[in-house]
């Protein structure tokens, strides 16, 4: 029996197929390298630009820092948009994490540029480690003289007397302004009044103080805040990938000038609130479940224990209101209960002093011309009521929207961003770092218009005192948010009409064929 002759073309075909596969693999690897190099190049440019800005900003407020920061905004927006072109690289979470980490480095090389709040954080942490409630005594109180160091108190030592003992917070605005003034002997702001920060923030200060030597000053808090910002960036990338969206959109957070300025440099505790809110949204967006109804509320309660404002975000965590009211109250009840539980130990120790400087802060804010946009339209006496109505209406709209949409990460984040963002637009605070959690929610929601609020807050803070600038910044941000909402609503209606028309055409064609 003769053997069939070998087919000479079989090996050629195999070789050809191997060459094609090899060429495709090489091309793919080259494409991956290009995408990673694009991110690396953009991260290097952002880092260099941020280093230049941080080096040139010798005073935290005024025209110069404002112009530099706005230029940084323009550069970052352009570079982030450029990086997002094309498909996402492999190991994208690692890429995002590294890109988020490297841009934090210039901020760590400088003391806080725009605010002295971090020095108060350091002091509050040290006081707690000494077994004293931060709500009981003001920093200049001579009863705490033994805790002073040359970093926080360059003008007065532990053996010297300041001549001050803590007194109740004044209710008169003139007396309050005199009491809240800074003192050249210390870097801590408002050194004659006790702290204003809620208990979870105080726990963060104590935890960082426990591992930071006094000689490091604010560096421990700056490093901790930078690590939180990087962690939020990676979490955002993971959540975006889980939702089927491009994980690189997390770079909108990581490279945001507000985040760079107020986390690794400013060390503002708002980044901790943002991290807790992202975790709450992540748990809510995973679907139904008994534990998942309560846990997001607990996380929002902890975020409110950092800054009280995030408590409004709980409105977006109640999407099950569409059928039964009780499950919809799980998250709000958990949030309020958690916030109360964080205050309980401090109330047991300090009693009503646990309010700290909060009453004075609210009086101070009311005197500073808040709600700038509403003041253009209404008499001064009506502004507080109008502000409350606007915030309540936005919260109800967030609840209604969350109840009508499927429970997804984007829908929950959209409701949270709406509640949080409208509150800032209605109250127009002049502290840009208040918008740090909003930036994270906006990235998850895919609602870039809320970045206008972040820009407005920074403009209002850095340009405070320039006539019309604060009001103009907030009016512009309001217009951007409203315009984006109207355009999105129009696009949604147009898509619905096209879908209905297509369905009607298909139905008519089927009937004719039959």
Short mmCIF file of C-alpha atoms in Angstrom, two decimals:
data_model
loop_
_atom_site.label_atom_id
_atom_site.label_comp_id
_atom_site.label_asym_id
_atom_site.label_seq_id
_atom_site.Cartn_x
_atom_site.Cartn_y
_atom_site.Cartn_z
CA UNK A 1 0.00 0.00 0.00
CA UNK A 2 1.55 3.26 -1.15
CA UNK A 3 1.69 6.24 1.23
CA UNK A 4 -0.05 9.34 0.00
CA UNK A 5 2.39 12.05 -0.98
CA UNK A 6 2.85 14.89 1.48
CA UNK A 7 1.13 18.16 0.67
CA UNK A 8 3.83 20.72 0.18
CA UNK A 9 1.50 23.63 0.73
CA UNK A 10 0.39 22.54 4.21
CA UNK A 11 3.55 23.78 5.91
CA UNK A 12 3.45 26.95 3.87
CA UNK A 13 -0.09 27.63 5.06
CA UNK A 14 0.92 26.99 8.65
CA UNK A 15 3.88 29.28 8.34
CA UNK A 16 1.72 31.97 6.75
CA UNK A 17 -0.86 31.72 9.50
CA UNK A 18 1.86 31.91 12.11
CA UNK A 19 3.30 34.98 10.46
CA UNK A 20 -0.10 36.66 10.40
CA UNK A 21 -0.72 35.88 14.06
CA UNK A 22 2.78 37.00 14.99
CA UNK A 23 2.40 40.24 13.08
CA UNK A 24 -0.98 40.89 14.71
CA UNK A 25 0.44 40.18 18.17
CA UNK A 26 3.40 42.48 17.57
CA UNK A 27 1.10 45.21 16.32
CA UNK A 28 -1.12 44.82 19.36
CA UNK A 29 1.85 45.02 21.72
CA UNK A 30 3.06 48.12 19.93
CA UNK A 31 -0.39 49.67 20.28
CA UNK A 32 -0.45 48.89 24.01
CA UNK A 33 2.98 50.49 24.43
CA UNK A 34 1.82 53.60 22.60
CA UNK A 35 -1.26 53.93 24.80
CA UNK A 36 0.77 53.51 27.99
CA UNK A 37 3.39 55.96 26.75
CA UNK A 38 0.64 58.46 26.02
CA UNK A 39 -0.57 58.27 29.61
CA UNK A 40 3.01 58.46 30.91
CA UNK A 41 3.80 61.50 28.78
CA UNK A 42 0.65 63.31 29.85
CA UNK A 43 1.29 62.47 33.51
CA UNK A 44 4.82 63.84 33.20
CA UNK A 45 3.55 67.09 31.68
CA UNK A 46 0.86 67.49 34.37
CA UNK A 47 3.42 66.78 37.09
CA UNK A 48 5.88 69.32 35.68
CA UNK A 49 3.18 71.96 35.24
CA UNK A 50 1.88 71.41 38.77
CA UNK A 51 5.44 71.64 40.11
CA UNK A 52 5.90 74.99 38.36
CA UNK A 53 2.58 76.33 39.66
CA UNK A 54 3.31 75.17 43.21
CA UNK A 55 6.73 76.79 43.08
CA UNK A 56 5.40 80.12 41.82
CA UNK A 57 2.49 80.39 44.25
CA UNK A 58 4.11 82.12 47.21
CA UNK A 59 0.80 83.44 48.51
CA UNK A 60 -2.31 81.30 48.63
CA UNK A 61 -4.70 83.98 47.37
CA UNK A 62 -4.71 86.75 44.82
CA UNK A 63 -4.55 87.23 41.05
CA UNK A 64 -1.29 85.35 40.50
CA UNK A 65 -2.31 81.99 42.00
CA UNK A 66 -5.73 82.33 40.38
CA UNK A 67 -4.32 82.84 36.88
CA UNK A 68 -1.79 80.03 37.33
CA UNK A 69 -4.45 77.63 38.54
CA UNK A 70 -6.79 78.47 35.66
CA UNK A 71 -3.97 77.83 33.19
CA UNK A 72 -3.35 74.49 34.88
CA UNK A 73 -7.05 73.67 34.47
CA UNK A 74 -6.87 74.35 30.73
CA UNK A 75 -3.75 72.20 30.35
CA UNK A 76 -5.17 69.29 32.35
CA UNK A 77 -8.48 69.28 30.48
CA UNK A 78 -6.67 69.22 27.14
CA UNK A 79 -4.22 66.49 28.15
CA UNK A 80 -6.87 64.27 29.71
CA UNK A 81 -9.00 64.51 26.59
CA UNK A 82 -5.96 63.60 24.48
CA UNK A 83 -5.16 60.57 26.64
CA UNK A 84 -8.72 59.26 26.34
CA UNK A 85 -8.44 58.95 22.57
CA UNK A 86 -8.17 55.34 21.43
CA UNK A 87 -8.76 52.11 23.35
CA UNK A 88 -7.71 51.56 26.94
CA UNK A 89 -4.33 49.88 27.65
CA UNK A 90 -3.91 46.60 29.49
CA UNK A 91 -3.42 46.69 33.26
CA UNK A 92 -5.33 49.94 33.22
CA UNK A 93 -5.84 50.02 37.00
CA UNK A 94 -2.08 49.95 37.54
CA UNK A 95 -1.60 52.63 34.89
CA UNK A 96 -4.23 54.87 36.48
CA UNK A 97 -2.79 54.32 39.96
CA UNK A 98 0.74 55.23 38.89
CA UNK A 99 -0.50 58.24 36.89
CA UNK A 100 -2.46 59.40 39.94
CA UNK A 101 0.47 58.91 42.31
CA UNK A 102 3.15 60.72 40.35
CA UNK A 103 1.13 63.93 39.99
CA UNK A 104 0.77 64.17 43.78
CA UNK A 105 4.52 64.45 44.35
CA UNK A 106 4.97 68.22 43.68
CA UNK A 107 2.30 69.07 46.23
CA UNK A 108 4.08 67.05 48.91
CA UNK A 109 7.24 69.10 48.38
CA UNK A 110 5.53 72.29 49.62
CA UNK A 111 3.63 73.23 52.77
CA UNK A 112 -0.10 73.88 52.25
CA UNK A 113 -0.39 76.75 49.77
CA UNK A 114 -3.97 77.96 49.99
CA UNK A 115 -5.08 77.26 53.55
CA UNK A 116 -3.74 76.73 57.07
CA UNK A 117 -6.44 74.20 57.96
CA UNK A 118 -3.91 71.35 58.02
CA UNK A 119 -2.16 72.90 61.02
CA UNK A 120 -5.44 72.74 62.93
CA UNK A 121 -5.74 69.08 61.88
CA UNK A 122 -2.29 68.35 63.32
CA UNK A 123 -3.17 70.10 66.56
CA UNK A 124 -6.51 68.32 66.96
CA UNK A 125 -4.82 64.96 66.47
CA UNK A 126 -2.16 65.76 69.06
CA UNK A 127 -4.74 66.95 71.59
CA UNK A 128 -6.70 63.72 71.24
CA UNK A 129 -3.58 61.59 71.71
CA UNK A 130 -3.03 63.51 74.97
CA UNK A 131 -6.46 62.38 76.15
CA UNK A 132 -8.18 65.77 75.76
CA UNK A 133 -11.33 66.47 73.75
CA UNK A 134 -10.60 68.84 70.85
CA UNK A 135 -14.02 70.42 71.43
CA UNK A 136 -13.17 71.58 74.95
CA UNK A 137 -10.20 73.96 74.62
CA UNK A 138 -8.94 76.40 72.00
CA UNK A 139 -5.34 75.98 70.75
CA UNK A 140 -4.06 79.12 72.54
CA UNK A 141 -5.53 78.02 75.86
CA UNK A 142 -2.73 77.94 78.44
CA UNK A 143 -4.07 74.67 79.82
CA UNK A 144 -2.69 73.01 76.66
CA UNK A 145 0.64 74.86 76.69
CA UNK A 146 2.58 71.64 77.19
CA UNK A 147 1.50 70.39 73.75
CA UNK A 148 3.00 73.31 71.83
CA UNK A 149 5.90 72.81 69.42
CA UNK A 150 8.01 75.18 67.27
CA UNK A 151 6.25 74.10 64.06
CA UNK A 152 2.70 74.93 65.11
CA UNK A 153 3.61 77.68 67.59
CA UNK A 154 6.70 79.50 66.27
CA UNK A 155 6.02 82.55 68.44
CA UNK A 156 5.24 81.00 71.81
CA UNK A 157 6.75 78.06 73.67
CA UNK A 158 5.39 75.57 76.20
CA UNK A 159 6.78 77.57 79.13
CA UNK A 160 5.25 80.86 77.98
CA UNK A 161 1.77 82.08 78.79
CA UNK A 162 -0.62 83.28 76.10
CA UNK A 163 -2.93 84.82 78.66
CA UNK A 164 -5.94 83.16 77.08
CA UNK A 165 -8.46 80.68 78.45
CA UNK A 166 -11.25 79.25 76.32
CA UNK A 167 -14.55 81.13 76.47
CA UNK A 168 -17.97 80.40 74.94
CA UNK A 169 -18.28 81.21 71.24
CA UNK A 170 -19.80 84.71 70.86
CA UNK A 171 -23.17 85.16 69.19
CA UNK A 172 -22.49 88.74 68.15
CA UNK A 173 -20.82 89.03 64.75
CA UNK A 174 -18.39 91.76 65.76
CA UNK A 175 -17.29 89.84 68.86
CA UNK A 176 -17.04 86.67 66.78
CA UNK A 177 -14.80 88.34 64.20
CA UNK A 178 -12.49 89.56 66.97
CA UNK A 179 -12.36 86.12 68.60
CA UNK A 180 -11.77 84.28 65.31
CA UNK A 181 -8.86 86.43 64.15
CA UNK A 182 -5.51 84.79 63.54
CA UNK A 183 -2.54 85.17 65.87
CA UNK A 184 1.06 85.65 64.72
CA UNK A 185 2.32 83.33 67.45
CA UNK A 186 0.77 80.24 65.83
CA UNK A 187 0.14 78.84 62.36
CA UNK A 188 -3.24 77.48 63.46
CA UNK A 189 -6.16 79.54 62.19
CA UNK A 190 -8.79 80.82 64.62
CA UNK A 191 -6.60 79.81 67.60
CA UNK A 192 -8.98 81.29 70.20
CA UNK A 193 -11.90 78.99 69.39
CA UNK A 194 -12.25 75.20 69.63
CA UNK A 195 -12.40 72.93 66.61
CA UNK A 196 -15.31 72.78 64.16
CA UNK A 197 -14.65 69.36 62.63
CA UNK A 198 -16.97 66.36 63.18
CA UNK A 199 -15.85 63.16 64.96
CA UNK A 200 -14.79 61.02 61.98
CA UNK A 201 -12.52 63.81 60.79
CA UNK A 202 -11.09 64.02 64.30
CA UNK A 203 -10.45 60.26 64.28
CA UNK A 204 -8.51 60.69 61.01
CA UNK A 205 -6.44 63.49 62.55
CA UNK A 206 -5.62 61.34 65.59
CA UNK A 207 -4.70 58.31 63.46
CA UNK A 208 -2.28 60.34 61.35
CA UNK A 209 -0.83 62.12 64.39
CA UNK A 210 -0.10 58.75 65.99
CA UNK A 211 2.39 57.88 63.23
CA UNK A 212 3.77 61.37 62.49
CA UNK A 213 6.52 63.09 64.52
CA UNK A 214 5.85 66.68 65.52
CA UNK A 215 8.81 67.86 63.46
CA UNK A 216 7.08 66.69 60.25
CA UNK A 217 4.36 69.31 60.66
CA UNK A 218 1.63 68.76 58.10
CA UNK A 219 3.57 66.26 55.97
CA UNK A 220 1.90 63.21 57.50
CA UNK A 221 -1.54 64.55 56.67
CA UNK A 222 -0.42 65.54 53.19
CA UNK A 223 0.90 62.04 52.50
CA UNK A 224 -2.26 60.48 53.91
CA UNK A 225 -4.47 62.71 51.77
CA UNK A 226 -2.38 61.95 48.67
CA UNK A 227 -2.74 58.22 49.30
CA UNK A 228 -6.50 58.64 49.67
CA UNK A 229 -6.63 60.54 46.38
CA UNK A 230 -4.71 57.76 44.62
CA UNK A 231 -6.97 55.14 46.19
CA UNK A 232 -10.05 57.00 44.98
CA UNK A 233 -8.58 57.14 41.46
CA UNK A 234 -8.05 53.37 41.38
CA UNK A 235 -11.51 52.76 42.85
CA UNK A 236 -13.10 55.01 40.22
CA UNK A 237 -11.25 53.16 37.46
CA UNK A 238 -12.44 49.80 38.80
CA UNK A 239 -16.04 50.99 39.10
CA UNK A 240 -16.01 52.48 35.61
CA UNK A 241 -14.67 49.21 34.20
CA UNK A 242 -17.35 47.27 36.05
CA UNK A 243 -19.96 49.52 34.47
CA UNK A 244 -18.56 48.92 30.97
CA UNK A 245 -17.06 52.40 30.68
CA UNK A 246 -13.49 53.48 29.99
CA UNK A 247 -11.52 53.21 33.27
CA UNK A 248 -9.19 55.98 32.12
CA UNK A 249 -11.95 58.48 32.87
CA UNK A 250 -10.71 58.19 36.47
CA UNK A 251 -7.91 60.49 35.33
CA UNK A 252 -10.44 63.33 35.33
CA UNK A 253 -10.28 62.96 39.12
CA UNK A 254 -6.61 62.09 39.47
CA UNK A 255 -5.33 65.04 37.44
CA UNK A 256 -8.00 67.56 38.43
CA UNK A 257 -6.19 70.73 39.63
CA UNK A 258 -8.60 71.02 42.55
CA UNK A 259 -7.65 67.52 43.69
CA UNK A 260 -3.93 68.21 43.26
CA UNK A 261 -4.12 71.45 45.21
CA UNK A 262 -6.38 70.35 48.04
CA UNK A 263 -5.29 66.75 48.73
CA UNK A 264 -1.55 66.10 48.58
CA UNK A 265 -0.78 69.76 49.18
CA UNK A 266 -3.68 71.20 51.16
CA UNK A 267 -4.36 67.91 53.02
CA UNK A 268 -8.02 68.84 53.29
CA UNK A 269 -10.11 66.20 54.99
CA UNK A 270 -12.76 66.45 52.26
CA UNK A 271 -10.87 63.77 50.32
CA UNK A 272 -11.74 61.29 53.08
CA UNK A 273 -15.41 62.20 52.68
CA UNK A 274 -15.06 61.68 48.94
CA UNK A 275 -13.51 58.24 49.44
CA UNK A 276 -16.36 57.17 51.73
CA UNK A 277 -18.98 58.44 49.26
CA UNK A 278 -17.36 56.52 46.40
CA UNK A 279 -17.47 53.37 48.53
CA UNK A 280 -21.15 54.01 49.33
CA UNK A 281 -22.01 54.45 45.66
CA UNK A 282 -20.06 51.30 44.79
CA UNK A 283 -22.06 49.21 47.26
CA UNK A 284 -25.38 50.70 46.17
CA UNK A 285 -24.66 50.04 42.51
CA UNK A 286 -24.01 46.33 43.02
CA UNK A 287 -27.68 45.48 43.17
CA UNK A 288 -30.30 44.56 45.77
CA UNK A 289 -29.58 42.84 49.04
CA UNK A 290 -30.41 43.27 52.70
CA UNK A 291 -26.88 44.25 53.72
CA UNK A 292 -26.45 46.49 50.72
CA UNK A 293 -29.41 48.60 51.81
CA UNK A 294 -27.76 49.52 55.09
CA UNK A 295 -24.05 49.57 54.36
CA UNK A 296 -24.17 52.49 51.90
CA UNK A 297 -26.05 54.49 54.51
CA UNK A 298 -23.41 53.67 57.11
CA UNK A 299 -20.70 54.90 54.76
CA UNK A 300 -22.61 58.12 54.04
CA UNK A 301 -23.01 58.60 57.79
CA UNK A 302 -19.25 58.24 58.19
CA UNK A 303 -18.73 60.74 55.35
CA UNK A 304 -21.06 63.15 57.15
CA UNK A 305 -18.89 62.60 60.22
CA UNK A 306 -16.05 64.08 58.17
CA UNK A 307 -18.02 67.04 56.79
CA UNK A 308 -21.77 67.38 57.36
CA UNK A 309 -22.57 68.23 53.73
CA UNK A 310 -22.33 64.62 52.38
CA UNK A 311 -25.41 63.67 54.39
CA UNK A 312 -27.48 65.01 51.48
CA UNK A 313 -26.03 62.34 49.19
CA UNK A 314 -28.09 59.73 51.03
CA UNK A 315 -31.03 60.83 48.86
CA UNK A 316 -29.47 59.07 45.91
CA UNK A 317 -29.15 55.82 47.84
CA UNK A 318 -32.90 55.20 48.06
CA UNK A 319 -33.84 53.88 44.60
CA UNK A 320 -36.18 51.23 46.00
CA UNK A 321 -38.73 53.89 46.93
CA UNK A 322 -40.49 53.05 43.67
CA UNK A 323 -42.28 50.10 45.32
CA UNK A 324 -41.97 50.06 49.10
CA UNK A 325 -41.20 52.93 51.44
CA UNK A 326 -39.47 50.96 54.19
CA UNK A 327 -36.51 49.63 52.19
CA UNK A 328 -36.02 53.12 50.83
CA UNK A 329 -35.52 54.45 54.35
CA UNK A 330 -32.81 51.92 55.18
CA UNK A 331 -29.93 54.02 53.89
CA UNK A 332 -31.11 57.36 55.37
CA UNK A 333 -31.77 55.80 58.77
CA UNK A 334 -28.39 54.08 58.72
CA UNK A 335 -26.68 57.35 57.77
CA UNK A 336 -28.32 59.38 60.54
CA UNK A 337 -27.77 56.61 63.08
CA UNK A 338 -24.10 56.28 62.17
CA UNK A 339 -23.55 60.03 62.40
CA UNK A 340 -25.21 60.09 65.83
CA UNK A 341 -23.09 57.14 66.97
CA UNK A 342 -19.88 58.94 66.01
CA UNK A 343 -20.87 61.92 68.15
CA UNK A 344 -21.95 59.87 71.19
CA UNK A 345 -18.50 59.34 72.78
CA UNK A 346 -17.64 63.02 72.41
CA UNK A 347 -20.98 64.08 73.89
CA UNK A 348 -20.28 61.83 76.88
CA UNK A 349 -16.96 63.61 77.46
CA UNK A 350 -17.62 67.20 76.37
CA UNK A 351 -21.41 67.56 76.54
CA UNK A 352 -22.76 70.48 74.54
CA UNK A 353 -19.20 71.64 73.88
CA UNK A 354 -19.15 68.98 71.15
CA UNK A 355 -20.58 71.62 68.82
CA UNK A 356 -17.22 73.37 69.03
CA UNK A 357 -17.00 76.35 66.73
CA UNK A 358 -19.88 75.17 64.52
CA UNK A 359 -22.37 77.87 65.67
CA UNK A 360 -19.74 80.55 65.12
CA UNK A 361 -18.80 79.10 61.75
CA UNK A 362 -22.42 79.21 60.58
CA UNK A 363 -22.75 82.81 61.76
CA UNK A 364 -19.47 83.65 60.06
CA UNK A 365 -20.61 82.08 56.79
CA UNK A 366 -23.95 83.88 56.88
CA UNK A 367 -22.14 87.20 57.27
CA UNK A 368 -19.81 86.47 54.37
CA UNK A 369 -22.43 86.96 51.66
CA UNK A 370 -23.20 83.35 50.87
CA UNK A 371 -25.83 82.36 48.29
CA UNK A 372 -24.38 84.95 45.93
CA UNK A 373 -26.51 83.92 42.95
CA UNK A 374 -29.78 84.06 44.88
CA UNK A 375 -28.87 87.47 46.30
CA UNK A 376 -28.96 88.82 42.76
CA UNK A 377 -32.63 87.86 42.47
CA UNK A 378 -34.07 88.14 45.98
CA UNK A 379 -34.00 90.50 48.96
CA UNK A 380 -31.54 89.55 51.69
CA UNK A 381 -34.26 88.46 54.12
CA UNK A 382 -35.61 85.90 51.65
CA UNK A 383 -32.26 84.36 50.70
CA UNK A 384 -31.96 81.82 53.57
CA UNK A 385 -35.47 80.51 52.91
CA UNK A 386 -34.91 80.38 49.17
CA UNK A 387 -31.63 78.52 49.70
CA UNK A 388 -33.38 75.92 51.84
CA UNK A 389 -36.13 75.51 49.24
CA UNK A 390 -33.64 75.04 46.39
CA UNK A 391 -31.67 72.43 48.33
CA UNK A 392 -34.83 70.57 49.38
CA UNK A 393 -36.16 70.59 45.82
CA UNK A 394 -32.88 69.23 44.47
CA UNK A 395 -32.89 66.49 47.10
CA UNK A 396 -36.46 65.49 46.22
CA UNK A 397 -35.60 65.45 42.53
CA UNK A 398 -32.62 63.22 43.28
CA UNK A 399 -34.87 60.80 45.19
CA UNK A 400 -37.44 60.81 42.41
CA UNK A 401 -34.83 60.27 39.72
CA UNK A 402 -33.18 57.46 41.66
CA UNK A 403 -36.56 55.78 42.11
CA UNK A 404 -37.30 55.77 38.38
CA UNK A 405 -33.94 54.60 37.06
CA UNK A 406 -32.33 51.16 37.33
CA UNK A 407 -29.96 50.86 40.26
CA UNK A 408 -26.53 51.37 38.70
CA UNK A 409 -23.33 53.06 39.77
CA UNK A 410 -23.96 55.89 37.31
CA UNK A 411 -27.58 56.49 38.38
CA UNK A 412 -26.72 56.57 42.08
CA UNK A 413 -23.71 58.81 41.46
CA UNK A 414 -25.87 61.13 39.35
CA UNK A 415 -28.36 61.54 42.17
CA UNK A 416 -25.56 62.14 44.66
CA UNK A 417 -23.81 64.66 42.42
CA UNK A 418 -27.08 66.52 41.88
CA UNK A 419 -27.79 66.83 45.61
CA UNK A 420 -24.23 67.80 46.45
CA UNK A 421 -23.71 70.10 43.50
CA UNK A 422 -26.96 72.02 43.91
CA UNK A 423 -26.15 72.61 47.57
CA UNK A 424 -22.85 74.21 46.56
CA UNK A 425 -24.52 76.25 43.82
CA UNK A 426 -27.18 77.45 46.26
CA UNK A 427 -24.82 78.34 49.11
CA UNK A 428 -21.81 79.47 46.97
CA UNK A 429 -19.08 78.81 49.55
CA UNK A 430 -15.71 80.45 49.03
CA UNK A 431 -13.81 77.30 49.95
CA UNK A 432 -12.87 75.42 46.81
CA UNK A 433 -12.05 72.17 48.62
CA UNK A 434 -15.73 71.67 49.45
CA UNK A 435 -16.13 70.41 45.87
CA UNK A 436 -13.56 67.59 46.18
CA UNK A 437 -16.21 64.89 46.84
CA UNK A 438 -18.33 66.34 44.03
CA UNK A 439 -15.52 65.76 41.52
CA UNK A 440 -15.44 62.05 42.39
CA UNK A 441 -19.23 61.75 42.07
CA UNK A 442 -19.19 63.64 38.77
CA UNK A 443 -16.64 61.22 37.30
CA UNK A 444 -18.73 58.21 38.34
CA UNK A 445 -21.88 59.82 36.98
CA UNK A 446 -20.24 60.89 33.73
CA UNK A 447 -21.48 64.46 34.33
CA UNK A 448 -18.58 66.74 33.51
CA UNK A 449 -20.66 69.88 33.94
CA UNK A 450 -20.19 69.64 37.69
CA UNK A 451 -16.51 70.44 37.19
CA UNK A 452 -17.69 74.01 36.64
CA UNK A 453 -18.66 74.07 40.31
CA UNK A 454 -15.14 73.01 41.28
CA UNK A 455 -13.66 75.80 39.16
CA UNK A 456 -16.09 78.34 40.62
CA UNK A 457 -15.15 77.41 44.18
CA UNK A 458 -11.45 77.87 43.49
CA UNK A 459 -12.04 81.17 41.67
CA UNK A 460 -14.21 82.40 44.54
CA UNK A 461 -11.55 81.49 47.12
CA UNK A 462 -8.42 82.66 45.34
CA UNK A 463 -10.07 85.78 43.97
CA UNK A 464 -11.94 86.76 47.11
CA UNK A 465 -12.13 90.52 47.38
CA UNK A 466 -12.19 91.19 43.64
CA UNK A 467 -15.49 92.99 42.97
CA UNK A 468 -18.00 90.81 41.15
CA UNK A 469 -15.64 87.88 40.70
CA UNK A 470 -17.25 85.56 43.26
CA UNK A 471 -20.76 86.20 41.98
CA UNK A 472 -19.63 85.93 38.36
CA UNK A 473 -17.90 82.61 38.97
CA UNK A 474 -20.94 81.05 40.61
CA UNK A 475 -23.35 82.45 38.03
CA UNK A 476 -21.20 80.97 35.27
CA UNK A 477 -21.12 77.58 36.99
CA UNK A 478 -24.90 77.65 37.41
CA UNK A 479 -25.36 78.48 33.74
CA UNK A 480 -23.04 75.63 32.68
CA UNK A 481 -24.92 73.08 34.81
CA UNK A 482 -28.34 74.25 33.60
CA UNK A 483 -27.25 74.31 29.95
CA UNK A 484 -25.78 70.82 30.18
CA UNK A 485 -28.97 69.53 31.79
CA UNK A 486 -31.17 71.06 29.09
CA UNK A 487 -29.00 69.73 26.27
CA UNK A 488 -28.96 66.25 27.79
CA UNK A 489 -32.72 66.30 28.26
CA UNK A 490 -33.22 67.41 24.65
CA UNK A 491 -30.90 64.67 23.39
CA UNK A 492 -32.77 62.07 25.46
CA UNK A 493 -36.13 63.14 24.06
CA UNK A 494 -34.77 63.14 20.51
CA UNK A 495 -33.39 59.62 20.97
CA UNK A 496 -36.74 58.48 22.37
CA UNK A 497 -38.60 59.91 19.37
CA UNK A 498 -36.21 58.19 16.97
CA UNK A 499 -36.68 54.92 18.83
CA UNK A 500 -40.46 55.25 18.71
CA UNK A 501 -40.35 56.06 15.00
CA UNK A 502 -38.12 53.08 14.29
CA UNK A 503 -40.41 50.79 16.26
CA UNK A 504 -43.47 52.09 14.40
CA UNK A 505 -41.77 51.59 11.03
CA UNK A 506 -40.80 48.03 11.94
CA UNK A 507 -44.35 47.28 13.06
CA UNK A 508 -45.83 48.66 9.83
CA UNK A 509 -43.38 46.66 7.71
CA UNK A 510 -44.23 43.47 9.57
CA UNK A 511 -47.96 44.05 9.14
CA UNK A 512 -47.55 44.72 5.41
CA UNK A 513 -45.49 41.57 4.93
CA UNK A 514 -48.12 39.56 6.72
#
